[in-house]
Coordinates of C-alpha atoms and ligand atoms in Angstrom, one line a residue:
M1 CA -80.2 36.3 -9.6
K2 CA -77.4 34.7 -7.5
T3 CA -77.6 31.1 -6.0
V4 CA -75.7 30.1 -2.9
L5 CA -75.5 26.6 -1.5
I6 CA -75.2 26.4 2.4
A7 CA -74.2 23.4 4.4
E8 CA -73.3 22.6 7.8
F9 CA -70.7 19.9 8.9
K10 CA -69.5 20.1 12.5
Q11 CA -68.2 18.0 15.3
E12 CA -65.1 18.5 17.3
T13 CA -63.1 15.3 17.9
N14 CA -61.1 14.4 21.0
T15 CA -58.9 12.0 19.7
F16 CA -58.1 10.8 23.2
I17 CA -61.7 9.5 23.7
A18 CA -62.1 5.8 22.9
G19 CA -64.7 4.7 20.3
H20 CA -66.4 6.4 17.3
T21 CA -69.0 9.2 16.6
T22 CA -71.7 7.5 14.4
V23 CA -74.3 8.7 12.2
E24 CA -76.7 8.0 15.1
D25 CA -74.8 10.7 16.9
F26 CA -75.3 13.1 14.2
K27 CA -78.9 12.2 13.9
A28 CA -79.3 12.7 17.8
R29 CA -78.4 16.4 17.4
N30 CA -79.1 17.2 13.6
L31 CA -78.8 15.6 10.4
L32 CA -81.0 17.3 7.9
V33 CA -81.0 17.3 4.2
G34 CA -82.4 19.7 1.6
D35 CA -85.9 21.3 2.5
E36 CA -85.8 20.1 6.2
I37 CA -83.0 22.9 6.7
L38 CA -84.5 26.2 6.4
P39 CA -87.6 25.6 8.7
Y40 CA -85.4 23.9 11.3
F41 CA -82.5 26.8 11.7
Q42 CA -84.7 29.7 10.8
G43 CA -84.3 32.3 13.7
N44 CA -81.7 30.1 15.3
K45 CA -78.6 32.4 16.6
N46 CA -76.1 29.9 15.3
E47 CA -73.9 30.1 12.0
I48 CA -76.2 28.4 9.6
G49 CA -79.3 30.6 11.0
A50 CA -77.2 33.5 10.3
F51 CA -76.5 32.2 6.7
I52 CA -80.3 31.9 6.4
S53 CA -81.2 35.3 7.7
V54 CA -78.4 37.2 5.9
L55 CA -79.1 35.6 2.4
S56 CA -82.9 35.8 2.8
Q57 CA -82.9 39.4 3.2
R58 CA -81.9 39.7 -0.4
D59 CA -84.7 39.0 -3.1
D60 CA -82.0 38.4 -5.7
V61 CA -80.4 35.7 -3.9
K62 CA -81.6 32.2 -4.0
I63 CA -80.3 29.5 -1.2
I64 CA -80.0 26.0 -2.0
P65 CA -79.8 24.1 1.5
S66 CA -77.9 21.1 0.9
V67 CA -76.9 19.2 4.3
A68 CA -76.7 20.3 8.0
A69 CA -74.9 17.5 9.9
N70 CA -73.9 18.4 13.5
A71 CA -73.0 16.2 16.3
L72 CA -71.7 16.5 20.0
P73 CA -68.0 16.7 20.6
G74 CA -66.6 13.2 21.0
P75 CA -64.2 10.4 19.5
T76 CA -63.2 10.2 16.0
V77 CA -66.0 10.4 13.3
K78 CA -66.8 7.1 11.3
R79 CA -65.6 7.3 7.7
N80 CA -69.3 6.6 6.5
V81 CA -70.6 9.8 8.0
Y82 CA -68.0 11.8 6.1
D83 CA -68.9 9.7 3.0
Y84 CA -72.2 10.3 3.3
V85 CA -72.0 14.1 3.9
Q86 CA -69.6 14.3 1.0
A87 CA -71.7 12.6 -1.4
L88 CA -74.7 14.7 -0.5
L89 CA -72.7 18.0 -0.9
I90 CA -70.9 17.0 -4.1
E91 CA -74.5 16.0 -5.7
D92 CA -76.2 19.2 -4.8
I93 CA -73.3 21.1 -6.3
Q94 CA -73.2 19.1 -9.4
K95 CA -76.9 19.1 -10.0
A96 CA -77.3 22.8 -9.3
D97 CA -78.7 24.5 -12.7
T98 CA -76.5 27.7 -11.6
L99 CA -74.1 28.1 -8.5
D100 CA -72.4 31.3 -7.5
G101 CA -71.0 30.7 -4.3
I102 CA -70.9 28.0 -1.3
L103 CA -71.2 28.8 2.5
I104 CA -70.3 26.0 5.0
S105 CA -70.6 25.9 8.6
F106 CA -67.6 23.9 9.8
H107 CA -66.2 23.3 13.5
G108 CA -62.7 22.7 12.0
A109 CA -61.3 20.2 14.5
M110 CA -63.0 17.2 13.3
V111 CA -61.3 13.9 12.6
V112 CA -62.6 11.2 10.5
E113 CA -61.2 7.5 10.3
G114 CA -58.5 7.9 8.0
I115 CA -58.7 11.6 7.5
E116 CA -56.8 14.0 9.7
D117 CA -58.3 17.1 7.9
P118 CA -61.5 16.1 6.7
E119 CA -62.6 19.9 6.2
G120 CA -59.6 20.5 4.1
S121 CA -60.5 17.4 2.1
L122 CA -63.8 18.2 1.8
L123 CA -62.9 21.8 0.4
E124 CA -60.4 20.2 -1.9
D125 CA -63.0 18.1 -3.3
I126 CA -65.6 20.8 -3.8
R127 CA -63.0 23.0 -5.4
Y128 CA -61.9 20.2 -7.8
I129 CA -65.5 20.3 -9.3
V130 CA -66.2 24.2 -9.0
G131 CA -63.1 25.7 -10.2
D132 CA -60.6 28.2 -8.8
T133 CA -63.0 31.1 -8.9
M134 CA -66.3 30.3 -7.1
P135 CA -66.3 32.0 -3.9
I136 CA -66.4 29.3 -0.8
C137 CA -66.9 31.2 2.5
I138 CA -66.6 29.1 5.8
S139 CA -67.4 29.7 9.3
M140 CA -65.4 27.9 12.0
D141 CA -64.9 27.4 15.8
F142 CA -62.6 29.3 17.7
H143 CA -61.1 25.8 18.4
A144 CA -60.5 24.8 14.9
N145 CA -57.3 23.3 13.8
I146 CA -57.0 25.5 11.0
T147 CA -54.9 23.6 8.1
E148 CA -53.0 24.7 5.0
K149 CA -55.4 22.8 2.9
M150 CA -58.4 24.8 4.6
A151 CA -56.7 28.1 3.6
E152 CA -55.9 26.9 0.2
Y153 CA -59.3 25.8 -0.8
A154 CA -61.5 28.3 1.1
T155 CA -62.0 31.7 -0.2
L156 CA -62.6 33.3 3.1
M157 CA -62.7 31.8 6.9
F158 CA -64.5 33.3 9.9
P159 CA -63.5 31.4 13.0
F160 CA -65.2 32.7 16.1
R161 CA -63.2 35.1 18.1
R162 CA -64.6 34.5 21.5
Y163 CA -64.4 31.9 24.1
P164 CA -67.3 31.4 25.6
H165 CA -68.4 31.4 22.0
I166 CA -71.0 34.3 22.2
D167 CA -69.9 35.4 18.6
M168 CA -71.1 32.1 16.6
Y169 CA -74.1 34.0 15.1
E170 CA -71.8 37.1 14.3
S171 CA -69.3 34.6 12.6
G172 CA -72.0 33.2 10.5
V173 CA -73.3 36.7 9.5
L174 CA -69.6 38.0 8.5
A175 CA -69.4 34.8 6.4
A176 CA -72.8 35.4 4.6
R177 CA -72.0 39.0 4.2
A178 CA -68.7 38.6 2.6
M179 CA -70.0 36.1 0.2
L180 CA -72.8 38.8 -0.8
D181 CA -69.8 41.4 -1.1
I182 CA -67.8 39.0 -3.4
L183 CA -71.1 38.4 -5.5
D184 CA -71.7 41.9 -5.7
G185 CA -68.2 42.7 -6.8
K186 CA -67.4 44.8 -3.9
I187 CA -64.5 43.0 -2.7
Q188 CA -61.4 41.1 -3.9
P189 CA -60.9 38.6 -1.1
V190 CA -57.4 37.9 0.2
M191 CA -56.7 35.6 2.9
R192 CA -53.2 34.9 4.7
I193 CA -52.7 32.3 7.3
K194 CA -49.8 31.8 9.8
K195 CA -49.8 28.6 11.8
L196 CA -47.9 28.8 15.2
P197 CA -46.2 25.9 16.7
I198 CA -48.1 26.3 19.9
L199 CA -50.8 24.3 21.6
C200 CA -53.3 26.2 23.8
P201 CA -55.1 24.7 26.5
L202 CA -58.8 25.5 27.2
M203 CA -58.7 29.4 28.0
T204 CA -61.3 32.0 28.0
T205 CA -60.7 34.8 25.9
D206 CA -62.1 37.2 28.5
E207 CA -58.7 37.3 30.3
E208 CA -55.1 37.8 29.3
P209 CA -53.5 37.0 26.9
F210 CA -56.4 36.8 24.8
T211 CA -57.9 40.0 25.6
S212 CA -54.7 41.8 24.1
F213 CA -54.8 39.5 20.9
L214 CA -58.6 40.3 20.5
K215 CA -58.0 44.3 21.0
A216 CA -55.2 44.0 18.5
A217 CA -57.3 42.1 15.8
T218 CA -60.1 44.5 16.3
A219 CA -57.9 47.5 15.8
F220 CA -56.5 46.0 12.4
E221 CA -60.3 45.7 11.3
E222 CA -60.7 49.6 11.7
D223 CA -58.7 49.8 8.4
E224 CA -61.4 49.7 5.5
D225 CA -59.4 47.3 3.7
V226 CA -59.2 44.7 6.3
I227 CA -62.2 42.2 6.1
S228 CA -61.0 40.4 9.3
A229 CA -58.1 39.6 11.7
S230 CA -58.5 36.7 14.2
V231 CA -56.3 34.5 16.4
S232 CA -57.6 30.9 16.7
A233 CA -56.7 28.7 19.6
G234 CA -56.8 25.3 17.9
F235 CA -57.7 22.1 19.8
P236 CA -55.0 20.1 21.3
Y237 CA -57.2 17.4 22.2
A238 CA -57.4 16.4 18.4
D239 CA -54.1 15.2 17.8
I240 CA -53.3 15.8 14.2
A241 CA -50.2 17.1 12.5
E242 CA -51.6 20.6 11.9
G243 CA -52.9 21.2 15.4
G244 CA -52.1 24.3 17.0
M245 CA -52.9 27.9 17.0
C246 CA -53.2 30.0 14.0
V247 CA -53.5 33.7 13.1
I248 CA -55.6 34.7 10.0
A249 CA -55.8 38.1 8.2
Q250 CA -58.3 38.8 5.1
T251 CA -58.3 42.0 3.2
N252 CA -59.9 43.6 0.1
G253 CA -57.2 42.9 -2.5
N254 CA -54.2 43.8 -0.3
P255 CA -52.0 40.8 0.2
A256 CA -49.1 43.0 1.6
K257 CA -51.5 44.0 4.2
A258 CA -52.6 40.7 5.1
E259 CA -49.0 39.4 5.4
Q260 CA -48.1 42.3 7.8
I261 CA -51.1 41.5 10.2
T262 CA -50.5 38.0 10.3
E263 CA -46.8 38.7 11.1
T264 CA -47.7 41.2 13.9
L265 CA -50.3 38.6 15.5
A266 CA -48.0 35.9 15.2
N267 CA -45.2 37.6 17.1
M268 CA -47.9 39.0 19.8
V269 CA -48.8 35.3 20.3
E270 CA -45.2 33.8 20.5
E271 CA -44.2 36.5 23.1
A272 CA -47.2 35.7 25.4
K273 CA -47.1 32.0 25.0
H274 CA -45.9 31.6 28.5
Q275 CA -49.3 33.0 29.6
L276 CA -51.0 30.4 28.0
Q277 CA -51.7 28.2 31.1
L278 CA -54.5 27.0 33.0
T279 CA -54.9 27.1 36.8
I280 CA -56.8 24.2 38.1
I281 CA -57.2 22.8 41.6
S282 CA -58.4 19.5 43.1
P283 CA -62.1 18.6 43.7
A284 CA -61.3 18.6 47.5
E285 CA -59.6 22.0 47.5
A286 CA -62.3 23.5 45.2
V287 CA -65.2 22.3 47.4
K288 CA -63.6 23.6 50.4
T289 CA -62.9 26.8 49.0
A290 CA -66.5 27.2 47.6
K291 CA -67.9 26.3 51.1
A292 CA -65.7 29.0 52.8
Q293 CA -66.9 31.8 50.4
E294 CA -69.8 34.1 50.5
G295 CA -72.1 34.5 47.3
I296 CA -72.3 32.1 44.7
T297 CA -69.2 29.9 43.8
V298 CA -69.4 28.0 40.3
L299 CA -67.1 24.8 40.3
A300 CA -66.6 23.9 36.7
D301 CA -65.8 20.1 36.0
V302 CA -63.6 21.3 33.2
V303 CA -62.3 17.9 32.1
D304 CA -65.7 16.0 32.1
N305 CA -67.4 18.5 29.7
P306 CA -69.1 16.6 26.9
G307 CA -68.6 19.7 24.8
V308 CA -65.0 18.4 24.4
G309 CA -66.1 15.0 24.2
S310 CA -66.1 13.7 27.8
P311 CA -68.4 11.2 29.1
G312 CA -70.3 13.4 31.3
D313 CA -70.7 11.1 34.1
A314 CA -67.6 11.5 36.2
T315 CA -68.3 11.5 39.9
E316 CA -65.4 12.9 42.0
I317 CA -67.0 16.6 42.6
L318 CA -70.3 14.9 43.6
H319 CA -68.4 12.6 45.9
E320 CA -66.6 15.5 47.4
L321 CA -69.9 17.8 47.7
I322 CA -71.3 14.9 49.9
R323 CA -68.2 14.0 52.0
Q324 CA -67.8 17.8 52.8
K325 CA -71.5 18.0 53.5
A326 CA -71.9 21.2 51.3
K327 CA -75.2 23.1 51.7
N328 CA -77.4 24.5 49.0
A329 CA -75.4 23.0 46.4
I330 CA -76.6 22.3 42.8
Y331 CA -75.2 20.1 40.0
A332 CA -75.7 19.9 36.2
T333 CA -75.6 17.5 34.8
M334 CA -74.9 14.0 35.4
Y335 CA -75.1 11.6 32.6
D336 CA -77.2 8.6 33.5
P337 CA -79.9 7.4 31.5
Q338 CA -80.4 4.4 33.7
V339 CA -80.9 6.5 37.0
A340 CA -83.1 9.1 35.0
E341 CA -85.5 6.2 34.0
Q342 CA -85.3 4.6 37.5
A343 CA -86.6 8.2 39.0
A344 CA -89.2 8.5 36.5
K345 CA -90.5 5.1 37.1
A346 CA -90.6 5.8 41.0
G347 CA -92.0 9.4 40.0
P348 CA -91.7 12.6 42.2
G349 CA -91.9 12.3 46.0
A350 CA -90.2 8.9 46.0
T351 CA -87.2 7.9 47.6
I352 CA -84.9 5.6 45.6
Q353 CA -81.6 3.7 46.1
V354 CA -79.2 4.8 43.3
S355 CA -75.8 4.1 41.9
L356 CA -75.3 7.4 40.2
G357 CA -72.7 8.2 37.4
G358 CA -69.4 6.3 36.9
K359 CA -70.6 3.8 34.5
S360 CA -68.7 4.9 31.4
D361 CA -65.0 3.9 32.7
P362 CA -63.5 3.1 36.0
R363 CA -61.2 6.4 35.4
V364 CA -64.1 8.8 36.0
G365 CA -64.7 7.5 39.6
P366 CA -67.0 5.3 41.2
P367 CA -70.6 5.6 41.2
V368 CA -72.5 7.5 43.9
V369 CA -74.5 4.8 45.9
A370 CA -76.8 6.7 47.9
Q371 CA -80.6 7.4 48.8
A372 CA -81.9 9.8 46.5
Y373 CA -85.1 12.0 46.9
V374 CA -86.7 12.4 43.4
K375 CA -87.9 16.1 43.4
S376 CA -89.0 16.1 39.8
V377 CA -89.0 14.5 36.4
S378 CA -89.0 15.9 32.9
D379 CA -88.8 15.4 29.2
G380 CA -85.5 17.5 29.4
I381 CA -86.5 19.7 26.4
F382 CA -85.9 23.6 26.9
P383 CA -84.5 26.2 24.8
N384 CA -81.3 28.2 25.5
K385 CA -82.5 31.6 26.8
D386 CA -79.2 33.4 27.5
V387 CA -76.4 34.8 25.0
M388 CA -75.2 31.4 23.7
S389 CA -77.0 29.7 20.7
H390 CA -80.0 31.7 22.1
G391 CA -83.3 29.9 21.0
V392 CA -81.4 26.5 20.2
V393 CA -83.4 23.7 21.9
N394 CA -81.7 21.1 24.0
H395 CA -82.9 17.7 24.2
L396 CA -81.6 16.0 27.4
G397 CA -84.0 13.0 27.4
T398 CA -85.8 11.7 30.4
T399 CA -84.3 14.2 33.3
A400 CA -84.7 13.8 36.8
V401 CA -83.8 16.2 39.5
L402 CA -82.6 14.1 42.6
V403 CA -81.5 15.4 46.1
I404 CA -78.7 13.4 47.7
D405 CA -77.7 14.2 51.0
G406 CA -78.8 17.9 50.4
V407 CA -77.2 18.0 47.0
T408 CA -79.5 18.8 44.3
V409 CA -78.3 17.0 40.9
I410 CA -80.0 17.0 37.6
V411 CA -79.7 13.6 36.0
A412 CA -80.0 13.5 32.1
S413 CA -80.4 10.6 29.4
N414 CA -78.3 12.6 27.0
R415 CA -74.6 13.8 27.5
Y416 CA -75.0 17.5 27.6
Q417 CA -72.8 20.7 28.3
P418 CA -74.6 23.0 30.7
W419 CA -73.8 26.6 29.8
D420 CA -77.5 28.1 30.0
P421 CA -79.1 28.8 33.5
E422 CA -82.4 27.3 31.8
V423 CA -80.9 23.8 32.5
F424 CA -81.8 24.7 36.0
R425 CA -84.9 26.9 35.6
S426 CA -86.7 24.5 33.3
N427 CA -86.5 22.0 36.1
G428 CA -87.9 24.5 38.7
I429 CA -84.6 25.1 40.1
E430 CA -83.1 29.1 40.5
P431 CA -79.5 28.9 40.3
A432 CA -79.0 32.5 41.7
E433 CA -80.3 31.3 44.7
A434 CA -77.7 28.5 45.1
S435 CA -74.4 28.7 47.0
I436 CA -72.3 26.3 44.7
I437 CA -73.1 25.4 41.3
V438 CA -71.3 22.7 39.9
L439 CA -71.2 22.4 35.9
K440 CA -69.8 20.1 33.4
S441 CA -68.5 22.9 31.3
S442 CA -64.9 24.1 30.6
I443 CA -65.6 28.0 29.7
H444 CA -68.8 28.3 27.9
Y445 CA -70.7 28.5 31.3
R446 CA -69.0 31.6 32.1
A447 CA -70.9 33.9 29.4
A448 CA -74.4 33.3 31.4
F449 CA -73.3 32.2 34.9
G450 CA -70.6 34.8 35.3
K451 CA -73.6 37.5 35.4
F452 CA -74.4 36.2 38.9
A453 CA -71.6 33.9 40.2
T454 CA -69.1 35.7 42.7
D455 CA -66.4 33.3 41.8
M456 CA -65.6 30.5 39.0
I457 CA -63.2 28.0 39.9
A458 CA -61.9 25.4 37.3
V459 CA -61.5 21.8 38.9
N460 CA -59.3 19.2 37.7
A461 CA -61.2 15.7 38.5
P462 CA -60.1 12.5 37.3
N463 CA -61.5 11.3 33.8
V464 CA -60.5 9.3 30.6
W465 CA -58.3 11.8 29.5
N466 CA -55.9 14.4 30.8
L467 CA -56.2 18.3 30.5
D468 CA -52.6 18.5 31.1
L469 CA -51.0 18.9 27.6
Q470 CA -47.9 17.2 28.7
E471 CA -49.5 14.2 30.4
L472 CA -52.0 13.9 27.6
G473 CA -49.8 11.7 25.3
I474 CA -49.7 13.9 22.0
K475 CA -48.1 11.8 19.2
N476 CA -49.2 13.2 16.2
C477 CA -48.8 16.8 16.2
R478 CA -45.9 18.4 14.2
R479 CA -42.7 18.9 16.5
P480 CA -41.4 20.8 17.8
V481 CA -44.4 22.5 19.4
Y482 CA -45.0 24.5 22.7
P483 CA -45.3 23.7 25.4
L484 CA -44.3 19.9 24.6
D485 CA -40.8 21.2 23.5
K486 CA -39.6 24.2 25.4
Ligands
ZN1 ZN1 -65.1 25.6 20.7

């Protein structure tokens, strides 16, 4: 019998957002301990769901579920959250009668008060207790800021390779299978990383230069000695010394091969770094373009994406739709619990005077002050039905569908990144019948909406932080780094 402890500790920190991510923010998504974990994640198409699924297929493996803590991306995490999760994990590791391996689902770009590299620190603490030989396999986000410490103390790491992150589940499966292979004595894990002095903006892996990186990495994996090869983007909006891109190669007992792969991939990225740029246009230009086009145009409010920690109530694109009298436009989602509550009180069929959005900070734009027709009200609970995080249930709180000057706006009580069409369908709106769809999402929406959208445009609307790396005010990242130092 082999015993494997599983855990999750995930949050993506945007250090350019004021305030803190608190224990309440973790509770709002999930903060579960021990026996609560398996029933909650069983069947989920995410990393910890994958750990459970792979390990439970084996009669000779026992799972110790320890802690699963996950919060929406946002500002720096409070120290007490880290201390709490660390204490739970350490206690479970110490009290286990037997323990053969540890599997952890991290994001990899979390920043805690006073700790720049919490994942690395946590791995260091665990390693101190379990010793050098126990396998610790981790899954991570494509946007992990991979550090030397993570590489030193983890045995193997499996970051997502795709953005949109359609391979979350796959990364969890790879990590869990690698764990079983180590425990079965089938592989001798070797990991090499190479940090690159390059900051990458939010770019999809469905286009160049990432398609070439992905192709090269996949080709290396055809070698039976190669466990995995990957290129990670990093998350420049978590401003830490070791922020930036990273390449990773993992082999079965072959350090030379791992080094050769990281060298090759690193050179490839270095040569293509000038292609790591975003094309973004203003809200006025974006709405004008969308109106002139046939078919369905998605306008992505890439900056106001709660999935990268933004407030979710920026108003400029909505103002622009109203100004330009856009027809058949739908919008998801405006974070405004006050207006959602006001609409719920008035009820469907009512017309109310609203001051919508623009409440978090003056920089996100002024509220939309208008007459709004309340089309429907719901509890905001619906499961993802498309490829990303299939089956994971969203909780938007009291949710209202408002129609303002012909624009249909979903108003939510919780911050939410819309990437699954179900956000509309669960509210009685068919997105495939719209002309313009506005989504507060940077890239993830492309996986599902790309199936029926004719065009997808990245829009740069005013917010509390700046998407432009040069303008962002990066201070802590090691220099020189591209593109700040040419
Ligand atoms: Zn990510």
